[in-house]
Amino acid sequence: MPVVNSFNAFLGAAVLGVISAAGLYIAEHYRQEKHRHAMAKDLARLDQELTQVKRELEQLLSKKNEKTVKSKRSRTVNKANSVVSNSTVDDYLSASNVDSSDLEFYDVSDDEVEAVSSNLISTLNEIDKKLDSDIIFELEKCLETLKDLCLEYPENPEILWRIGKVHHKISEKSDEKDFIQEQISKGIEACDAALKLKTDSADIHKWYAILIGSRSDFVPLQEKISDGHLFKKHVDEAIAITPWDPSLHYLLGRFKYEIAGLKWYERKVAAALYAEPPNATYADALLHFVEAEKLANFEWKENKLMIAKCKIAEGDYWEAVSWLEKASSCKQGDCLDDKVDSEVNALLEKYNGYR
């Protein structure tokens, strides 16, 4: 089960994290970026569907005296599925010497709707597999595909939160601050738009929280503190929906671990800004890391490291070393990097006397 690589990098700052106003509606944002491309696609599709309309008009007119098509839904559209506007249809009928009153409209069938839904689900499933890739080229291809889907299926939260996720994944592949900040900002816009459309999706809340945490590297202390409240709010929302997701317990554990380690002056700032500043102990954090360990179906070195760090903070060095040794024996996984290995090895050397 892949887990986000940059938790160590951003969650410390996420404790103090902010919500920026997600300004632009994401579908419009991408529609502007790809205006020419979308227009070319629409023109080609229009030509094909006009031909289809002509054939089906002939069939409808020939059957007009035999049957009446009953409406099954309140939303009726012509076979061109709303791609061809009413004025275009009128022009077409006029050119064909057919009176517009002879045109019978009929519903999109359940089978057609299900086919569209099935195709989208299949495409999104393929994208999900590729999103776990660490290859930047594959991630960029996923982003382009999602942008195209966003044009074809506007106001679809399942597309939007994945756009947020891929922007975050792409940001991890760069060391350039401006580029990372731009990717995080675009990801937040996408997830913010998704939240406006759907509020009961664990994935939307999860990736919105992750992106907010990532952004905390680029904002001042006051906003970081505000961001921490927002981060926790959305992780809590996600856990309430999918309590069996180990990555969510890990996120909350990291949040509480960082809160427990706040310096006295950081606590004073938080207390000055909030009537109820965030509060947590290492024991609170440990509970979530242990839960994540139980739920994970893979060897999770980073989570074992965090259990060890909680034990160290509590002065239980023998148990901490035991967890560090478990972490050291883990095979390298998708969620791990050299930074985690370095920290495990450094702590084992420091507490070598407790082996």
Short mmCIF file of C-alpha atoms in Angstrom, two decimals:
data_model
loop_
_atom_site.label_atom_id
_atom_site.label_comp_id
_atom_site.label_asym_id
_atom_site.label_seq_id
_atom_site.Cartn_x
_atom_site.Cartn_y
_atom_site.Cartn_z
CA MET A 1 0.00 0.00 0.00
CA PRO A 2 1.82 3.10 -1.20
CA VAL A 3 2.12 6.00 1.23
CA VAL A 4 3.17 9.57 0.56
CA ASN A 5 6.95 10.00 0.46
CA SER A 6 7.22 13.51 1.86
CA PHE A 7 5.48 13.09 5.24
CA ASN A 8 8.74 13.62 7.12
CA ALA A 9 9.43 16.79 5.17
CA PHE A 10 6.14 18.57 5.53
CA LEU A 11 4.23 17.33 8.56
CA GLY A 12 6.44 19.10 11.05
CA ALA A 13 5.47 22.34 9.42
CA ALA A 14 1.93 21.13 8.83
CA VAL A 15 1.28 21.25 12.51
CA LEU A 16 1.27 24.96 12.09
CA GLY A 17 -0.38 24.95 8.59
CA VAL A 18 -2.92 27.42 6.70
CA ILE A 19 -5.67 27.36 4.21
CA SER A 20 -5.14 29.70 1.30
CA ALA A 21 -8.22 30.77 -0.59
CA ALA A 22 -8.63 28.38 -3.48
CA GLY A 23 -9.49 31.01 -6.03
CA LEU A 24 -10.10 29.62 -9.45
CA TYR A 25 -12.57 26.90 -10.23
CA ILE A 26 -10.33 24.13 -11.45
CA ALA A 27 -12.33 23.05 -14.46
CA GLU A 28 -12.26 26.60 -15.82
CA HIS A 29 -8.58 26.80 -15.00
CA TYR A 30 -7.73 23.85 -17.20
CA ARG A 31 -10.27 24.89 -19.81
CA GLN A 32 -8.31 28.09 -20.30
CA GLU A 33 -5.00 26.26 -20.47
CA LYS A 34 -6.23 23.86 -23.11
CA HIS A 35 -8.71 26.06 -24.99
CA ARG A 36 -7.35 25.42 -28.46
CA HIS A 37 -6.94 21.71 -27.86
CA ALA A 38 -10.51 21.38 -26.58
CA MET A 39 -11.89 23.38 -29.52
CA ALA A 40 -10.20 21.10 -32.02
CA LYS A 41 -11.59 18.03 -30.29
CA ASP A 42 -15.08 19.49 -30.14
CA LEU A 43 -15.07 20.40 -33.85
CA ALA A 44 -14.03 16.90 -34.83
CA ARG A 45 -16.66 15.39 -32.57
CA LEU A 46 -19.28 17.81 -33.91
CA ASP A 47 -18.66 16.67 -37.47
CA GLN A 48 -19.06 13.02 -36.50
CA GLU A 49 -22.19 13.58 -34.49
CA LEU A 50 -23.91 15.69 -37.15
CA THR A 51 -23.59 12.72 -39.48
CA GLN A 52 -25.02 10.50 -36.77
CA VAL A 53 -27.88 12.95 -36.15
CA LYS A 54 -28.81 12.93 -39.83
CA ARG A 55 -29.01 9.14 -39.93
CA GLU A 56 -31.06 8.93 -36.80
CA LEU A 57 -33.42 11.71 -37.82
CA GLU A 58 -34.27 9.69 -40.89
CA GLN A 59 -34.97 6.66 -38.72
CA LEU A 60 -37.08 8.66 -36.29
CA LEU A 61 -39.15 10.30 -39.02
CA SER A 62 -39.85 6.94 -40.67
CA LYS A 63 -41.08 5.51 -37.39
CA LYS A 64 -43.02 8.58 -36.32
CA ASN A 65 -46.43 7.10 -37.21
CA GLU A 66 -45.65 3.75 -35.64
CA LYS A 67 -44.70 4.69 -32.08
CA THR A 68 -44.35 7.53 -29.64
CA VAL A 69 -41.22 7.80 -27.62
CA LYS A 70 -42.13 8.27 -23.98
CA SER A 71 -39.99 10.34 -21.67
CA LYS A 72 -38.21 8.35 -18.97
CA ARG A 73 -36.33 11.24 -17.44
CA SER A 74 -36.87 14.93 -16.84
CA ARG A 75 -33.67 15.69 -18.71
CA THR A 76 -34.18 15.04 -22.44
CA VAL A 77 -31.48 15.53 -24.99
CA ASN A 78 -30.99 14.64 -28.62
CA LYS A 79 -28.74 11.81 -29.74
CA ALA A 80 -25.84 14.23 -30.17
CA ASN A 81 -25.88 14.28 -26.36
CA SER A 82 -25.92 18.06 -26.11
CA VAL A 83 -22.72 18.47 -28.14
CA VAL A 84 -24.70 20.04 -30.99
CA SER A 85 -26.57 23.15 -29.84
CA ASN A 86 -30.27 23.75 -30.60
CA SER A 87 -29.42 26.49 -33.08
CA THR A 88 -27.04 24.15 -34.91
CA VAL A 89 -29.72 21.49 -35.11
CA ASP A 90 -32.19 24.05 -36.47
CA ASP A 91 -29.69 25.11 -39.13
CA TYR A 92 -29.07 21.50 -40.06
CA LEU A 93 -32.78 20.76 -40.38
CA SER A 94 -33.33 23.83 -42.49
CA ALA A 95 -30.55 22.81 -44.84
CA SER A 96 -32.11 19.35 -45.13
CA ASN A 97 -35.60 20.76 -45.86
CA VAL A 98 -36.97 19.12 -42.72
CA ASP A 99 -39.33 21.05 -40.47
CA SER A 100 -38.03 21.26 -36.89
CA SER A 101 -41.46 20.26 -35.57
CA ASP A 102 -40.86 16.80 -36.99
CA LEU A 103 -37.89 16.25 -34.71
CA GLU A 104 -38.67 13.90 -31.83
CA PHE A 105 -36.41 14.10 -28.77
CA TYR A 106 -35.79 11.11 -26.61
CA ASP A 107 -33.95 10.19 -23.42
CA VAL A 108 -30.40 9.00 -23.01
CA SER A 109 -30.86 5.37 -22.05
CA ASP A 110 -29.71 3.87 -18.78
CA ASP A 111 -27.28 1.71 -20.74
CA GLU A 112 -25.67 4.77 -22.30
CA VAL A 113 -25.28 6.51 -18.94
CA GLU A 114 -23.84 3.34 -17.40
CA ALA A 115 -21.40 3.00 -20.32
CA VAL A 116 -20.11 6.53 -19.75
CA SER A 117 -19.75 5.88 -16.01
CA SER A 118 -18.04 2.54 -16.59
CA ASN A 119 -15.56 4.06 -19.04
CA LEU A 120 -14.68 6.85 -16.61
CA ILE A 121 -14.22 4.44 -13.70
CA SER A 122 -11.99 2.22 -15.82
CA THR A 123 -9.87 5.21 -16.88
CA LEU A 124 -9.54 6.44 -13.29
CA ASN A 125 -8.51 2.96 -12.12
CA GLU A 126 -5.72 2.94 -14.69
CA ILE A 127 -4.62 6.39 -13.58
CA ASP A 128 -4.56 5.26 -9.93
CA LYS A 129 -2.10 2.51 -10.82
CA LYS A 130 0.18 4.98 -12.58
CA LEU A 131 -0.04 7.56 -9.78
CA ASP A 132 1.99 5.22 -7.59
CA SER A 133 4.86 5.53 -10.05
CA ASP A 134 7.95 7.53 -9.12
CA ILE A 135 8.66 8.24 -12.78
CA ILE A 136 8.06 11.91 -13.53
CA PHE A 137 7.14 11.19 -17.16
CA GLU A 138 4.34 8.86 -16.08
CA LEU A 139 3.07 11.39 -13.56
CA GLU A 140 3.00 14.16 -16.17
CA LYS A 141 1.07 11.87 -18.53
CA CYS A 142 -1.44 11.21 -15.76
CA LEU A 143 -1.87 14.94 -15.24
CA GLU A 144 -2.54 15.54 -18.93
CA THR A 145 -5.08 12.71 -19.01
CA LEU A 146 -6.82 14.11 -15.94
CA LYS A 147 -6.94 17.57 -17.50
CA ASP A 148 -8.63 16.11 -20.57
CA LEU A 149 -11.11 14.24 -18.38
CA CYS A 150 -11.80 17.44 -16.47
CA LEU A 151 -12.89 19.08 -19.73
CA GLU A 152 -15.02 16.10 -20.71
CA TYR A 153 -16.53 15.60 -17.24
CA PRO A 154 -16.66 19.03 -15.58
CA GLU A 155 -17.55 19.27 -11.89
CA ASN A 156 -16.44 15.70 -11.19
CA PRO A 157 -14.83 15.47 -7.72
CA GLU A 158 -13.24 12.08 -8.45
CA ILE A 159 -11.19 13.68 -11.21
CA LEU A 160 -10.40 16.80 -9.21
CA TRP A 161 -8.89 15.18 -6.12
CA ARG A 162 -6.69 13.02 -8.33
CA ILE A 163 -5.44 16.20 -10.01
CA GLY A 164 -4.52 17.41 -6.53
CA LYS A 165 -2.71 14.15 -5.80
CA VAL A 166 -0.68 14.15 -9.01
CA HIS A 167 0.38 17.77 -8.47
CA HIS A 168 1.67 16.74 -5.06
CA LYS A 169 3.48 13.73 -6.50
CA ILE A 170 5.10 15.92 -9.16
CA SER A 171 6.16 18.47 -6.53
CA GLU A 172 8.11 15.71 -4.75
CA LYS A 173 10.31 15.24 -7.82
CA SER A 174 11.79 18.73 -7.71
CA ASP A 175 14.13 20.71 -5.48
CA GLU A 176 13.10 24.08 -6.94
CA LYS A 177 11.11 26.01 -4.35
CA ASP A 178 9.05 28.05 -6.83
CA PHE A 179 8.10 24.97 -8.84
CA ILE A 180 7.13 23.03 -5.71
CA GLN A 181 5.04 25.94 -4.45
CA GLU A 182 3.27 26.22 -7.81
CA GLN A 183 2.43 22.51 -7.89
CA ILE A 184 1.16 22.55 -4.30
CA SER A 185 -0.98 25.62 -5.02
CA LYS A 186 -2.56 23.98 -8.06
CA GLY A 187 -3.18 20.79 -6.09
CA ILE A 188 -4.93 22.73 -3.32
CA GLU A 189 -7.13 24.49 -5.89
CA ALA A 190 -8.15 21.12 -7.32
CA CYS A 191 -8.99 19.58 -3.94
CA ASP A 192 -10.78 22.73 -2.81
CA ALA A 193 -12.98 22.54 -5.90
CA ALA A 194 -13.60 18.84 -5.21
CA LEU A 195 -14.64 19.60 -1.61
CA LYS A 196 -17.21 22.10 -2.85
CA LEU A 197 -18.78 19.32 -4.91
CA LYS A 198 -18.47 16.40 -2.46
CA THR A 199 -17.90 16.57 1.29
CA ASP A 200 -18.07 12.88 2.23
CA SER A 201 -15.02 11.57 0.35
CA ALA A 202 -12.11 10.37 2.48
CA ASP A 203 -9.73 10.74 -0.47
CA ILE A 204 -10.62 14.40 -0.97
CA HIS A 205 -10.14 15.23 2.73
CA LYS A 206 -6.93 13.19 2.86
CA TRP A 207 -5.22 14.80 -0.11
CA TYR A 208 -6.44 18.25 0.82
CA ALA A 209 -4.80 17.78 4.24
CA ILE A 210 -1.57 16.47 2.67
CA LEU A 211 -1.36 19.42 0.29
CA ILE A 212 -2.10 21.90 3.07
CA GLY A 213 0.70 20.31 5.09
CA SER A 214 3.08 20.59 2.15
CA ARG A 215 2.27 24.27 1.69
CA SER A 216 3.26 25.09 5.27
CA ASP A 217 6.91 25.29 4.19
CA PHE A 218 6.06 28.47 2.30
CA VAL A 219 3.98 30.46 4.79
CA PRO A 220 4.74 32.49 7.95
CA LEU A 221 4.28 31.16 11.48
CA GLN A 222 0.79 32.56 12.07
CA GLU A 223 -0.51 30.91 8.93
CA LYS A 224 1.27 27.68 9.79
CA ILE A 225 -0.56 27.54 13.08
CA SER A 226 -3.88 28.12 11.34
CA ASP A 227 -2.91 25.49 8.81
CA GLY A 228 -2.37 22.95 11.56
CA HIS A 229 -6.00 23.26 12.62
CA LEU A 230 -7.13 22.86 9.03
CA PHE A 231 -4.83 19.88 8.51
CA LYS A 232 -6.18 18.06 11.58
CA LYS A 233 -9.79 18.90 10.69
CA HIS A 234 -9.55 17.20 7.30
CA VAL A 235 -7.56 14.20 8.57
CA ASP A 236 -10.24 13.71 11.24
CA GLU A 237 -12.94 13.94 8.54
CA ALA A 238 -11.15 11.32 6.45
CA ILE A 239 -10.65 8.93 9.39
CA ALA A 240 -14.33 9.21 10.29
CA ILE A 241 -15.14 7.93 6.78
CA THR A 242 -12.38 5.31 6.37
CA PRO A 243 -10.98 4.41 9.81
CA TRP A 244 -9.20 1.38 8.30
CA ASP A 245 -6.78 3.52 6.24
CA PRO A 246 -3.35 3.22 7.95
CA SER A 247 -1.94 6.30 6.21
CA LEU A 248 -4.57 8.48 7.90
CA HIS A 249 -3.57 7.21 11.35
CA TYR A 250 0.05 7.84 10.41
CA LEU A 251 -0.80 11.42 9.40
CA LEU A 252 -2.61 12.08 12.66
CA GLY A 253 0.23 10.45 14.58
CA ARG A 254 2.75 12.74 12.90
CA PHE A 255 0.59 15.75 13.68
CA LYS A 256 0.36 14.86 17.38
CA TYR A 257 4.06 14.00 17.53
CA GLU A 258 4.96 17.46 16.23
CA ILE A 259 2.48 19.12 18.59
CA ALA A 260 4.01 17.26 21.53
CA GLY A 261 7.43 18.56 20.51
CA LEU A 262 6.51 22.24 20.16
CA LYS A 263 8.88 24.65 21.88
CA TRP A 264 7.57 26.85 24.67
CA TYR A 265 7.54 30.01 22.55
CA GLU A 266 5.66 28.22 19.75
CA ARG A 267 3.04 27.20 22.29
CA LYS A 268 2.76 30.82 23.46
CA VAL A 269 2.19 31.98 19.87
CA ALA A 270 -0.45 29.29 19.37
CA ALA A 271 -2.14 30.22 22.66
CA ALA A 272 -2.18 33.89 21.67
CA LEU A 273 -3.82 33.13 18.31
CA TYR A 274 -6.33 30.51 19.44
CA ALA A 275 -8.53 30.18 22.48
CA GLU A 276 -7.86 26.44 22.34
CA PRO A 277 -4.35 25.88 20.93
CA PRO A 278 -3.52 22.37 19.68
CA ASN A 279 -2.45 19.99 22.41
CA ALA A 280 -1.11 16.42 22.31
CA THR A 281 1.41 14.11 23.96
CA TYR A 282 3.87 11.55 22.62
CA ALA A 283 1.59 8.87 24.07
CA ASP A 284 -1.26 10.24 21.94
CA ALA A 285 0.91 10.09 18.85
CA LEU A 286 2.10 6.57 19.68
CA LEU A 287 -1.48 5.26 19.72
CA HIS A 288 -1.96 6.31 16.09
CA PHE A 289 1.37 4.89 14.92
CA VAL A 290 0.57 1.56 16.59
CA GLU A 291 -2.86 1.55 14.92
CA ALA A 292 -1.26 2.30 11.55
CA GLU A 293 1.14 -0.60 12.12
CA LYS A 294 -1.78 -2.96 12.77
CA LEU A 295 -3.70 -1.84 9.69
CA ALA A 296 -0.82 -1.72 7.21
CA ASN A 297 -0.48 -4.72 4.91
CA PHE A 298 3.17 -4.02 4.09
CA GLU A 299 6.47 -3.51 5.89
CA TRP A 300 6.41 0.17 6.83
CA LYS A 301 9.86 1.35 7.87
CA GLU A 302 8.87 4.98 8.37
CA ASN A 303 6.04 4.10 10.74
CA LYS A 304 8.34 1.83 12.77
CA LEU A 305 10.80 4.72 12.99
CA MET A 306 8.08 6.99 14.39
CA ILE A 307 7.10 4.39 17.02
CA ALA A 308 10.77 4.26 18.05
CA LYS A 309 10.96 8.07 18.26
CA CYS A 310 7.88 8.17 20.51
CA LYS A 311 9.50 5.56 22.75
CA ILE A 312 12.70 7.62 22.88
CA ALA A 313 10.70 10.73 23.79
CA GLU A 314 9.12 8.77 26.65
CA GLY A 315 12.50 7.47 27.83
CA ASP A 316 11.81 3.84 26.92
CA TYR A 317 15.12 3.31 25.10
CA TRP A 318 15.15 -0.51 25.15
CA GLU A 319 11.80 -0.67 23.39
CA ALA A 320 12.85 2.13 21.05
CA VAL A 321 15.93 0.20 19.92
CA SER A 322 13.78 -2.88 19.30
CA TRP A 323 11.61 -0.85 16.92
CA LEU A 324 14.65 0.71 15.26
CA GLU A 325 16.01 -2.77 14.56
CA LYS A 326 12.66 -3.77 13.06
CA ALA A 327 12.78 -0.68 10.88
CA SER A 328 16.33 -1.41 9.81
CA SER A 329 15.40 -4.93 8.69
CA CYS A 330 12.55 -3.67 6.48
CA LYS A 331 13.08 -3.84 2.76
CA GLN A 332 13.05 -0.54 0.94
CA GLY A 333 9.48 0.31 -0.09
CA ASP A 334 7.62 2.89 -2.11
CA CYS A 335 7.00 5.04 0.94
CA LEU A 336 10.64 5.15 1.99
CA ASP A 337 13.72 7.07 0.97
CA ASP A 338 17.37 7.42 1.94
CA LYS A 339 16.50 10.06 4.51
CA VAL A 340 14.51 7.53 6.56
CA ASP A 341 17.33 4.98 6.39
CA SER A 342 19.84 7.60 7.51
CA GLU A 343 17.73 8.56 10.53
CA VAL A 344 17.21 4.92 11.55
CA ASN A 345 20.95 4.22 11.35
CA ALA A 346 21.84 7.40 13.24
CA LEU A 347 19.46 6.56 16.09
CA LEU A 348 20.71 2.96 16.28
CA GLU A 349 24.24 4.25 16.63
CA LYS A 350 23.21 6.79 19.28
CA TYR A 351 21.34 4.23 21.39
CA ASN A 352 23.61 1.29 20.64
CA GLY A 353 24.13 0.69 24.34
CA TYR A 354 20.50 -0.40 24.73
CA ARG A 355 20.74 -3.31 22.31
#
